[in-house]
Tab-separated table of C-alpha atoms in Angstrom:
chain	number	residue	atom	x	y	z
A	1	UNK	CA	0.000	0.000	0.000
A	2	UNK	CA	1.323	3.433	-0.861
A	3	UNK	CA	2.424	5.763	1.848
A	4	UNK	CA	-0.044	8.114	3.448
A	5	UNK	CA	0.204	11.852	2.977
A	6	UNK	CA	2.759	13.701	5.104
A	7	UNK	CA	1.633	15.221	8.378
A	8	UNK	CA	1.320	18.740	6.974
A	9	UNK	CA	-0.965	17.558	4.189
A	10	UNK	CA	-3.018	15.362	6.502
A	11	UNK	CA	-3.801	18.447	8.543
A	12	UNK	CA	-5.437	19.911	5.449
A	13	UNK	CA	-7.591	16.862	4.676
A	14	UNK	CA	-10.764	17.843	6.543
A	15	UNK	CA	-10.713	21.374	5.178
A	16	UNK	CA	-10.162	20.324	1.571
A	17	UNK	CA	-12.409	17.278	1.601
A	18	UNK	CA	-9.591	14.806	0.923
A	19	UNK	CA	-11.181	12.089	3.025
A	20	UNK	CA	-13.399	10.774	0.229
A	21	UNK	CA	-11.904	7.848	-1.674
A	22	UNK	CA	-11.547	8.709	-5.340
A	23	UNK	CA	-10.688	5.276	-6.750
A	24	UNK	CA	-14.352	4.309	-6.487
A	25	UNK	CA	-15.540	7.412	-8.333
A	26	UNK	CA	-16.205	7.722	-12.037
A	27	UNK	CA	-15.395	11.070	-13.569
A	28	UNK	CA	-18.015	13.717	-12.897
A	29	UNK	CA	-19.631	15.812	-15.623
A	30	UNK	CA	-17.706	18.804	-14.271
A	31	UNK	CA	-14.422	16.929	-14.629
A	32	UNK	CA	-15.220	15.859	-18.183
A	33	UNK	CA	-16.174	19.425	-19.099
A	34	UNK	CA	-12.911	20.798	-17.673
A	35	UNK	CA	-10.905	18.134	-19.515
A	36	UNK	CA	-12.335	19.328	-22.822
A	37	UNK	CA	-11.941	23.016	-22.041
A	38	UNK	CA	-8.508	23.131	-20.410
A	39	UNK	CA	-5.232	22.662	-22.292
A	40	UNK	CA	-3.920	19.259	-21.233
A	41	UNK	CA	-0.202	18.646	-21.821
A	42	UNK	CA	1.331	15.217	-21.246
A	43	UNK	CA	5.128	15.399	-21.446
A	44	UNK	CA	5.820	11.697	-21.911
A	45	UNK	CA	4.029	9.282	-24.256
A	46	UNK	CA	6.059	6.393	-25.699
A	47	UNK	CA	4.047	5.863	-28.880
A	48	UNK	CA	6.921	6.372	-31.403
A	49	UNK	CA	8.905	3.330	-30.306
A	50	UNK	CA	5.818	1.182	-30.674
A	51	UNK	CA	5.159	2.655	-34.119
A	52	UNK	CA	8.587	1.603	-35.379
A	53	UNK	CA	8.249	-1.854	-33.797
A	54	UNK	CA	4.845	-2.469	-35.382
A	55	UNK	CA	3.076	0.240	-37.342
A	56	UNK	CA	-0.474	0.961	-36.253
A	57	UNK	CA	-2.488	3.932	-37.429
A	58	UNK	CA	-2.994	5.991	-34.277
A	59	UNK	CA	-5.345	8.328	-36.110
A	60	UNK	CA	-8.034	5.700	-35.550
A	61	UNK	CA	-8.892	3.390	-32.683
A	62	UNK	CA	-5.778	1.339	-31.903
A	63	UNK	CA	-6.645	-1.638	-29.687
A	64	UNK	CA	-4.052	-2.318	-27.037
A	65	UNK	CA	-2.453	1.109	-27.336
A	66	UNK	CA	-2.728	3.711	-24.601
A	67	UNK	CA	-2.520	6.648	-27.013
A	68	UNK	CA	-4.511	7.176	-30.177
A	69	UNK	CA	-6.626	10.004	-31.548
A	70	UNK	CA	-10.087	8.827	-30.369
A	71	UNK	CA	-8.813	8.158	-26.852
A	72	UNK	CA	-6.967	11.494	-26.770
A	73	UNK	CA	-10.058	13.450	-27.735
A	74	UNK	CA	-12.220	11.513	-25.266
A	75	UNK	CA	-9.800	12.435	-22.495
A	76	UNK	CA	-9.277	16.036	-23.590
A	77	UNK	CA	-5.558	15.684	-24.384
A	78	UNK	CA	-4.304	18.627	-26.449
A	79	UNK	CA	-0.505	18.269	-26.390
A	80	UNK	CA	1.256	14.922	-26.164
A	81	UNK	CA	5.049	14.908	-26.234
A	82	UNK	CA	6.099	11.932	-28.338
A	83	UNK	CA	9.046	10.201	-26.664
A	84	UNK	CA	11.990	9.547	-28.974
A	85	UNK	CA	13.486	6.852	-26.752
A	86	UNK	CA	16.747	5.044	-27.387
A	87	UNK	CA	18.209	2.438	-25.073
A	88	UNK	CA	21.663	2.085	-23.592
A	89	UNK	CA	22.067	-1.015	-25.793
A	90	UNK	CA	21.307	0.981	-28.933
A	91	UNK	CA	23.870	3.533	-27.808
A	92	UNK	CA	26.419	0.789	-27.235
A	93	UNK	CA	25.680	-0.730	-30.655
A	94	UNK	CA	25.991	2.633	-32.415
A	95	UNK	CA	22.419	2.663	-33.765
A	96	UNK	CA	20.831	5.342	-31.521
A	97	UNK	CA	21.070	8.027	-34.237
A	98	UNK	CA	19.277	5.823	-36.763
A	99	UNK	CA	16.614	4.718	-34.296
A	100	UNK	CA	15.843	8.295	-33.232
A	101	UNK	CA	15.434	9.473	-36.819
A	102	UNK	CA	13.178	6.540	-37.655
A	103	UNK	CA	10.918	7.397	-34.727
A	104	UNK	CA	10.749	11.040	-35.754
A	105	UNK	CA	9.880	9.882	-39.270
A	106	UNK	CA	7.039	7.762	-37.856
A	107	UNK	CA	5.543	10.747	-36.009
A	108	UNK	CA	5.791	12.875	-39.144
A	109	UNK	CA	4.105	10.098	-41.145
A	110	UNK	CA	1.261	9.959	-38.621
A	111	UNK	CA	0.702	13.712	-38.945
A	112	UNK	CA	0.862	13.584	-42.743
A	113	UNK	CA	-1.758	10.831	-42.818
A	114	UNK	CA	-4.104	12.834	-40.593
A	115	UNK	CA	-3.505	16.597	-40.916
A	116	UNK	CA	-7.034	17.172	-39.611
A	117	UNK	CA	-6.346	15.192	-36.440
A	118	UNK	CA	-2.682	15.816	-35.603
A	119	UNK	CA	-0.143	18.597	-35.963
A	120	UNK	CA	3.521	18.828	-35.100
A	121	UNK	CA	4.191	21.414	-32.384
A	122	UNK	CA	7.461	23.347	-32.229
A	123	UNK	CA	6.523	26.278	-29.979
A	124	UNK	CA	4.129	26.850	-27.060
A	125	UNK	CA	2.986	30.002	-28.831
A	126	UNK	CA	1.349	27.885	-31.533
A	127	UNK	CA	-0.854	25.787	-29.249
A	128	UNK	CA	-4.070	27.794	-29.490
A	129	UNK	CA	-3.863	28.164	-33.266
A	130	UNK	CA	-2.964	24.562	-34.046
A	131	UNK	CA	-5.388	22.856	-31.678
A	132	UNK	CA	-8.373	24.448	-33.402
A	133	UNK	CA	-10.612	21.859	-35.001
A	134	UNK	CA	-9.794	19.260	-32.361
A	135	UNK	CA	-6.235	18.492	-33.401
A	136	UNK	CA	-3.911	16.749	-30.976
A	137	UNK	CA	-0.508	18.423	-31.071
A	138	UNK	CA	2.657	16.347	-31.106
A	139	UNK	CA	5.920	17.953	-29.959
A	140	UNK	CA	8.950	15.688	-29.569
A	141	UNK	CA	10.921	14.854	-26.449
A	142	UNK	CA	14.140	12.843	-26.788
A	143	UNK	CA	14.497	10.304	-23.961
A	144	UNK	CA	18.243	9.686	-23.685
A	145	UNK	CA	20.758	12.028	-25.280
A	146	UNK	CA	22.593	9.100	-26.890
A	147	UNK	CA	21.631	10.019	-30.497
A	148	UNK	CA	23.650	13.232	-30.139
A	149	UNK	CA	26.800	11.139	-30.041
A	150	UNK	CA	29.784	13.363	-29.319
A	151	UNK	CA	28.903	16.145	-31.752
A	152	UNK	CA	27.238	19.320	-30.420
A	153	UNK	CA	26.056	20.117	-33.950
A	154	UNK	CA	23.606	17.246	-33.632
A	155	UNK	CA	21.635	19.304	-31.124
A	156	UNK	CA	20.852	21.796	-33.866
A	157	UNK	CA	19.979	18.902	-36.186
A	158	UNK	CA	17.456	17.430	-33.760
A	159	UNK	CA	16.092	20.856	-32.843
A	160	UNK	CA	15.382	21.396	-36.535
A	161	UNK	CA	13.602	18.028	-36.580
A	162	UNK	CA	11.319	19.192	-33.765
A	163	UNK	CA	12.933	17.909	-30.557
A	164	UNK	CA	12.057	20.286	-27.729
A	165	UNK	CA	13.350	18.481	-24.672
A	166	UNK	CA	16.148	15.997	-24.101
A	167	UNK	CA	16.391	13.606	-21.161
A	168	UNK	CA	20.144	13.718	-20.674
A	169	UNK	CA	20.599	9.982	-19.974
A	170	UNK	CA	18.448	6.900	-19.447
A	171	UNK	CA	19.314	3.541	-17.870
A	172	UNK	CA	23.108	3.831	-18.097
A	173	UNK	CA	25.730	6.535	-18.249
A	174	UNK	CA	26.236	7.957	-21.727
A	175	UNK	CA	28.568	10.632	-23.090
A	176	UNK	CA	26.551	13.327	-21.303
A	177	UNK	CA	25.618	12.219	-17.798
A	178	UNK	CA	25.300	9.460	-15.220
A	179	UNK	CA	22.071	7.509	-14.875
A	180	UNK	CA	20.088	7.111	-11.656
A	181	UNK	CA	19.738	3.373	-12.337
A	182	UNK	CA	23.392	2.504	-12.909
A	183	UNK	CA	25.614	1.379	-10.051
A	184	UNK	CA	28.688	2.781	-11.790
A	185	UNK	CA	29.032	6.571	-11.720
A	186	UNK	CA	31.219	7.286	-14.724
A	187	UNK	CA	31.216	11.096	-14.476
A	188	UNK	CA	30.072	11.850	-10.928
A	189	UNK	CA	27.332	13.951	-12.526
A	190	UNK	CA	27.719	15.541	-15.947
A	191	UNK	CA	30.658	14.855	-18.232
A	192	UNK	CA	32.684	17.803	-19.562
A	193	UNK	CA	30.818	17.269	-22.850
A	194	UNK	CA	27.532	17.179	-20.918
A	195	UNK	CA	28.192	20.654	-19.579
A	196	UNK	CA	28.587	21.857	-23.164
A	197	UNK	CA	25.369	20.066	-24.086
A	198	UNK	CA	23.401	21.917	-21.386
A	199	UNK	CA	24.764	25.273	-22.589
A	200	UNK	CA	23.915	24.499	-26.213
A	201	UNK	CA	20.426	23.319	-25.290
A	202	UNK	CA	19.909	26.645	-23.495
A	203	UNK	CA	21.110	28.498	-26.594
A	204	UNK	CA	18.753	26.610	-28.896
A	205	UNK	CA	15.722	26.560	-26.612
A	206	UNK	CA	15.657	22.801	-25.959
A	207	UNK	CA	14.358	21.996	-22.483
A	208	UNK	CA	16.889	20.261	-20.225
A	209	UNK	CA	15.180	17.205	-18.697
A	210	UNK	CA	16.654	15.688	-15.532
A	211	UNK	CA	14.399	12.648	-15.233
A	212	UNK	CA	16.415	9.398	-15.177
A	213	UNK	CA	19.765	11.017	-14.353
A	214	UNK	CA	21.689	10.688	-11.085
A	215	UNK	CA	21.152	13.204	-8.316
A	216	UNK	CA	24.534	14.780	-8.909
A	217	UNK	CA	23.934	15.062	-12.663
A	218	UNK	CA	20.553	16.677	-12.024
A	219	UNK	CA	22.032	19.083	-9.477
A	220	UNK	CA	24.779	20.165	-11.862
A	221	UNK	CA	22.372	20.578	-14.790
A	222	UNK	CA	20.026	22.751	-12.717
A	223	UNK	CA	22.923	24.909	-11.530
A	224	UNK	CA	24.467	25.266	-14.987
A	225	UNK	CA	21.286	26.033	-16.886
A	226	UNK	CA	20.548	29.694	-17.475
A	227	UNK	CA	16.831	28.944	-17.958
A	228	UNK	CA	14.326	26.679	-16.159
A	229	UNK	CA	14.719	22.896	-16.360
A	230	UNK	CA	12.104	20.142	-16.216
A	231	UNK	CA	11.679	16.625	-14.915
A	232	UNK	CA	9.505	15.223	-17.700
A	233	UNK	CA	8.270	12.136	-15.826
A	234	UNK	CA	9.488	11.845	-12.239
A	235	UNK	CA	7.494	10.971	-9.144
A	236	UNK	CA	8.618	11.952	-5.637
A	237	UNK	CA	11.172	9.893	-3.722
A	238	UNK	CA	9.368	10.829	-0.504
A	239	UNK	CA	7.023	7.904	-1.240
A	240	UNK	CA	9.737	5.530	-2.508
A	241	UNK	CA	12.837	5.831	-0.278
A	242	UNK	CA	16.198	4.877	-1.813
A	243	UNK	CA	14.742	4.917	-5.353
A	244	UNK	CA	16.986	7.495	-7.015
A	245	UNK	CA	14.971	7.376	-10.242
A	246	UNK	CA	12.337	9.422	-8.410
A	247	UNK	CA	13.158	13.018	-7.558
A	248	UNK	CA	14.327	14.120	-4.116
A	249	UNK	CA	12.660	16.988	-2.276
A	250	UNK	CA	15.885	18.973	-2.513
A	251	UNK	CA	16.126	18.682	-6.301
A	252	UNK	CA	12.411	19.348	-6.772
A	253	UNK	CA	12.801	22.585	-4.803
A	254	UNK	CA	15.795	23.534	-6.954
A	255	UNK	CA	13.776	22.969	-10.131
A	256	UNK	CA	10.940	25.111	-8.772
A	257	UNK	CA	13.332	27.857	-7.660
A	258	UNK	CA	14.618	28.028	-11.223
A	259	UNK	CA	11.064	28.332	-12.574
A	260	UNK	CA	10.761	24.757	-13.832
A	261	UNK	CA	8.253	21.939	-13.418
A	262	UNK	CA	8.131	18.377	-12.105
A	263	UNK	CA	5.812	16.229	-14.221
A	264	UNK	CA	4.167	13.328	-12.360
A	265	UNK	CA	3.966	9.903	-14.099
A	266	UNK	CA	1.213	7.299	-13.665
A	267	UNK	CA	3.293	4.100	-13.761
A	268	UNK	CA	3.209	1.806	-10.742
A	269	UNK	CA	7.007	1.537	-10.878
A	270	UNK	CA	7.189	5.195	-9.874
A	271	UNK	CA	4.169	5.926	-7.687
A	272	UNK	CA	3.888	2.646	-5.754
A	273	UNK	CA	6.669	1.777	-3.249
A	274	UNK	CA	6.335	-1.907	-4.119
A	275	UNK	CA	6.725	-1.213	-7.826
A	276	UNK	CA	9.668	1.105	-7.195
A	277	UNK	CA	11.446	-1.498	-5.064
A	278	UNK	CA	10.977	-4.128	-7.763
A	279	UNK	CA	12.230	-1.742	-10.447
A	280	UNK	CA	15.354	-0.904	-8.461
A	281	UNK	CA	15.969	-4.598	-7.790
A	282	UNK	CA	15.453	-5.383	-11.467
A	283	UNK	CA	18.201	-3.038	-12.579
A	284	UNK	CA	20.560	-4.489	-9.983
A	285	UNK	CA	19.680	-7.992	-11.164
A	286	UNK	CA	20.376	-6.982	-14.767
A	287	UNK	CA	23.763	-5.650	-13.681
A	288	UNK	CA	24.550	-8.963	-11.968
A	289	UNK	CA	23.274	-10.888	-15.016
A	290	UNK	CA	25.547	-8.913	-17.354
A	291	UNK	CA	28.543	-9.410	-15.079
A	292	UNK	CA	27.880	-13.150	-14.966
A	293	UNK	CA	27.727	-13.328	-18.758
A	294	UNK	CA	30.997	-11.409	-19.012
A	295	UNK	CA	32.612	-13.972	-16.712
A	296	UNK	CA	31.177	-16.844	-18.756
A	297	UNK	CA	32.461	-15.376	-22.005
A	298	UNK	CA	35.895	-14.874	-20.467
A	299	UNK	CA	35.862	-18.561	-19.539
A	300	UNK	CA	34.837	-19.553	-23.064
A	301	UNK	CA	31.345	-20.617	-21.989
A	302	UNK	CA	27.973	-19.659	-23.561
A	303	UNK	CA	25.942	-16.741	-22.219
A	304	UNK	CA	22.907	-17.138	-20.022
A	305	UNK	CA	19.674	-16.564	-21.954
A	306	UNK	CA	18.278	-13.019	-21.560
A	307	UNK	CA	14.735	-13.995	-22.571
A	308	UNK	CA	14.643	-16.670	-19.872
A	309	UNK	CA	15.916	-14.167	-17.314
A	310	UNK	CA	13.247	-11.617	-18.296
A	311	UNK	CA	10.449	-14.197	-18.241
A	312	UNK	CA	11.427	-15.584	-14.847
A	313	UNK	CA	11.792	-12.103	-13.389
A	314	UNK	CA	8.353	-11.032	-14.612
A	315	UNK	CA	6.737	-14.161	-13.200
A	316	UNK	CA	8.371	-13.623	-9.811
A	317	UNK	CA	7.598	-9.886	-9.667
A	318	UNK	CA	4.078	-9.137	-10.896
A	319	UNK	CA	3.142	-5.465	-11.006
A	320	UNK	CA	1.216	-4.352	-7.908
A	321	UNK	CA	-2.335	-3.137	-8.310
A	322	UNK	CA	-2.116	0.558	-7.535
A	323	UNK	CA	-5.089	2.861	-6.885
A	324	UNK	CA	-5.419	6.277	-8.486
A	325	UNK	CA	-4.879	7.749	-5.007
A	326	UNK	CA	-1.170	6.993	-5.388
A	327	UNK	CA	-0.952	9.524	-8.229
A	328	UNK	CA	-3.190	12.023	-6.466
A	329	UNK	CA	-1.026	11.748	-3.339
A	330	UNK	CA	2.040	12.532	-5.462
A	331	UNK	CA	0.386	15.644	-6.865
A	332	UNK	CA	-0.813	16.783	-3.434
A	333	UNK	CA	2.665	16.349	-2.020
A	334	UNK	CA	4.246	18.216	-4.924
A	335	UNK	CA	1.822	21.125	-4.589
A	336	UNK	CA	2.550	21.390	-0.870
A	337	UNK	CA	6.327	21.061	-1.311
A	338	UNK	CA	7.100	23.218	-4.353
A	339	UNK	CA	3.867	25.082	-5.106
A	340	UNK	CA	1.080	24.534	-7.586
A	341	UNK	CA	2.919	26.550	-10.263
A	342	UNK	CA	5.623	23.883	-10.602
A	343	UNK	CA	3.650	20.645	-11.013
A	344	UNK	CA	2.451	18.870	-14.153
A	345	UNK	CA	1.828	15.442	-15.684
A	346	UNK	CA	4.067	13.122	-17.700
A	347	UNK	CA	2.121	9.862	-17.821
A	348	UNK	CA	4.560	7.411	-19.476
A	349	UNK	CA	1.651	5.927	-21.433
A	350	UNK	CA	2.741	3.159	-23.818
A	351	UNK	CA	6.065	3.004	-21.987
A	352	UNK	CA	5.482	0.845	-18.895
A	353	UNK	CA	3.827	-2.271	-20.357
A	354	UNK	CA	0.425	-1.328	-19.026
A	355	UNK	CA	1.636	-1.179	-15.420
A	356	UNK	CA	-0.379	1.910	-14.516
A	357	UNK	CA	-2.467	3.171	-11.640
A	358	UNK	CA	-6.129	2.177	-11.677
A	359	UNK	CA	-8.295	4.718	-13.461
A	360	UNK	CA	-5.347	6.083	-15.448
A	361	UNK	CA	-4.926	3.407	-18.088
A	362	UNK	CA	-5.062	5.453	-21.300
A	363	UNK	CA	-5.171	9.064	-22.469
A	364	UNK	CA	-8.970	8.799	-22.317
A	365	UNK	CA	-8.719	8.779	-18.512
A	366	UNK	CA	-7.619	12.349	-17.772
A	367	UNK	CA	-11.163	13.187	-16.527
A	368	UNK	CA	-10.629	10.629	-13.733
A	369	UNK	CA	-7.526	12.516	-12.618
A	370	UNK	CA	-9.388	15.815	-12.749
A	371	UNK	CA	-12.314	14.397	-10.796
A	372	UNK	CA	-9.921	13.144	-8.129
A	373	UNK	CA	-8.221	16.525	-7.850
A	374	UNK	CA	-11.569	18.298	-7.610
A	375	UNK	CA	-12.704	15.886	-4.899
A	376	UNK	CA	-9.538	16.721	-2.955
A	377	UNK	CA	-10.361	20.422	-3.005
A	378	UNK	CA	-8.127	21.746	-5.770
A	379	UNK	CA	-9.645	24.702	-7.605
A	380	UNK	CA	-10.273	24.481	-11.326
A	381	UNK	CA	-7.768	27.304	-11.848
A	382	UNK	CA	-5.055	25.294	-10.095
A	383	UNK	CA	-6.033	22.117	-11.946
A	384	UNK	CA	-5.590	23.963	-15.250
A	385	UNK	CA	-2.043	24.822	-14.192
A	386	UNK	CA	-1.280	21.189	-13.337
A	387	UNK	CA	-2.849	19.865	-16.540
A	388	UNK	CA	-0.704	21.986	-18.819
A	389	UNK	CA	-0.472	25.654	-17.973
A	390	UNK	CA	2.701	25.256	-15.928
A	391	UNK	CA	4.552	23.303	-18.607
A	392	UNK	CA	3.594	25.768	-21.335
A	393	UNK	CA	4.749	28.689	-19.191
A	394	UNK	CA	8.084	26.994	-18.512
A	395	UNK	CA	8.552	26.069	-22.165
A	396	UNK	CA	7.848	29.654	-23.178
A	397	UNK	CA	10.446	30.934	-20.677
A	398	UNK	CA	13.047	28.537	-22.081
A	399	UNK	CA	12.184	29.608	-25.616
A	400	UNK	CA	12.485	33.260	-24.618
A	401	UNK	CA	15.832	32.592	-22.971
A	402	UNK	CA	17.147	31.225	-26.262
A	403	UNK	CA	16.031	34.348	-28.118
């Protein structure tokens, strides 16, 4: 069971009406109306990787997918950052550049097939114009800076292709920064090249994203940046002790002090302590598995089978069933800690194998989140900020800083 709210928040429960359980509620008419009227921005949807694995037309109903046009419109989603994700393995194999460009191509193809339903988004100033007619707007966020390689000029290349934030690293250290998941700390934060990357991102107007990186890398990036930074999909470590992938209170306050935002994900691996513990253990087990295979190869013996390892791990560690309250608690805590102007949403839809909080299973479910926030006493004005207003303000400040 997820942790209860901190003492300070619990003191507010009677006054704000937090006592009512929201997991048993269906979205109210008021919540559905606000979902359609407000600008909803989700900073992390992993649809592009799935498109390149197996093409499916997301302009129509796409069974089994968490993002498609009908679901987006049902939920009121206006802006969905498409995650251009590359793995540490792709980086190691030298194919991250190719994979990133293929994913960008797939998003462009989707928009070209349905210009009445989708539009690429390159600037927050274009949101109101482009969303007219019910379009869902698709900016790009690069998850893992690996495709940049060791050439700063590639930042300009990907900016020109539409990338508007870059998660500096992912599950392992790259040329830019250390990862929160990796045991090894190659750079003790940012590499010398990574410091140049942050400066060039500031110059171009690409948002610096500190989700996934080590605490020290995040701290250095926040200090070095001349404009606000974001955490595109990071829950709060307060609820998941020792899980560095989630953001610490100290770093969240530093992001807010710089004018940035922390975007809350919906995945059980982030918002449920049981899921977080399993995720942390999984990465440690992978590290041990890789070390064992290295020893076997050195001894001239065959590797252990990765598919067998993955299957056995999944069977032994089923995802916990997590109520929507776990996400609402994260948002409440964030609002209390860093202020309502610095909180947003970055779901991780299509990126966590369906391991999501109850009531937040697809982009059609944003009214459930809104209904839960309303039931907990948040004003509609504040909910609008959380849904997208804060991210758009931050993005605009970063864009202005580049100019």
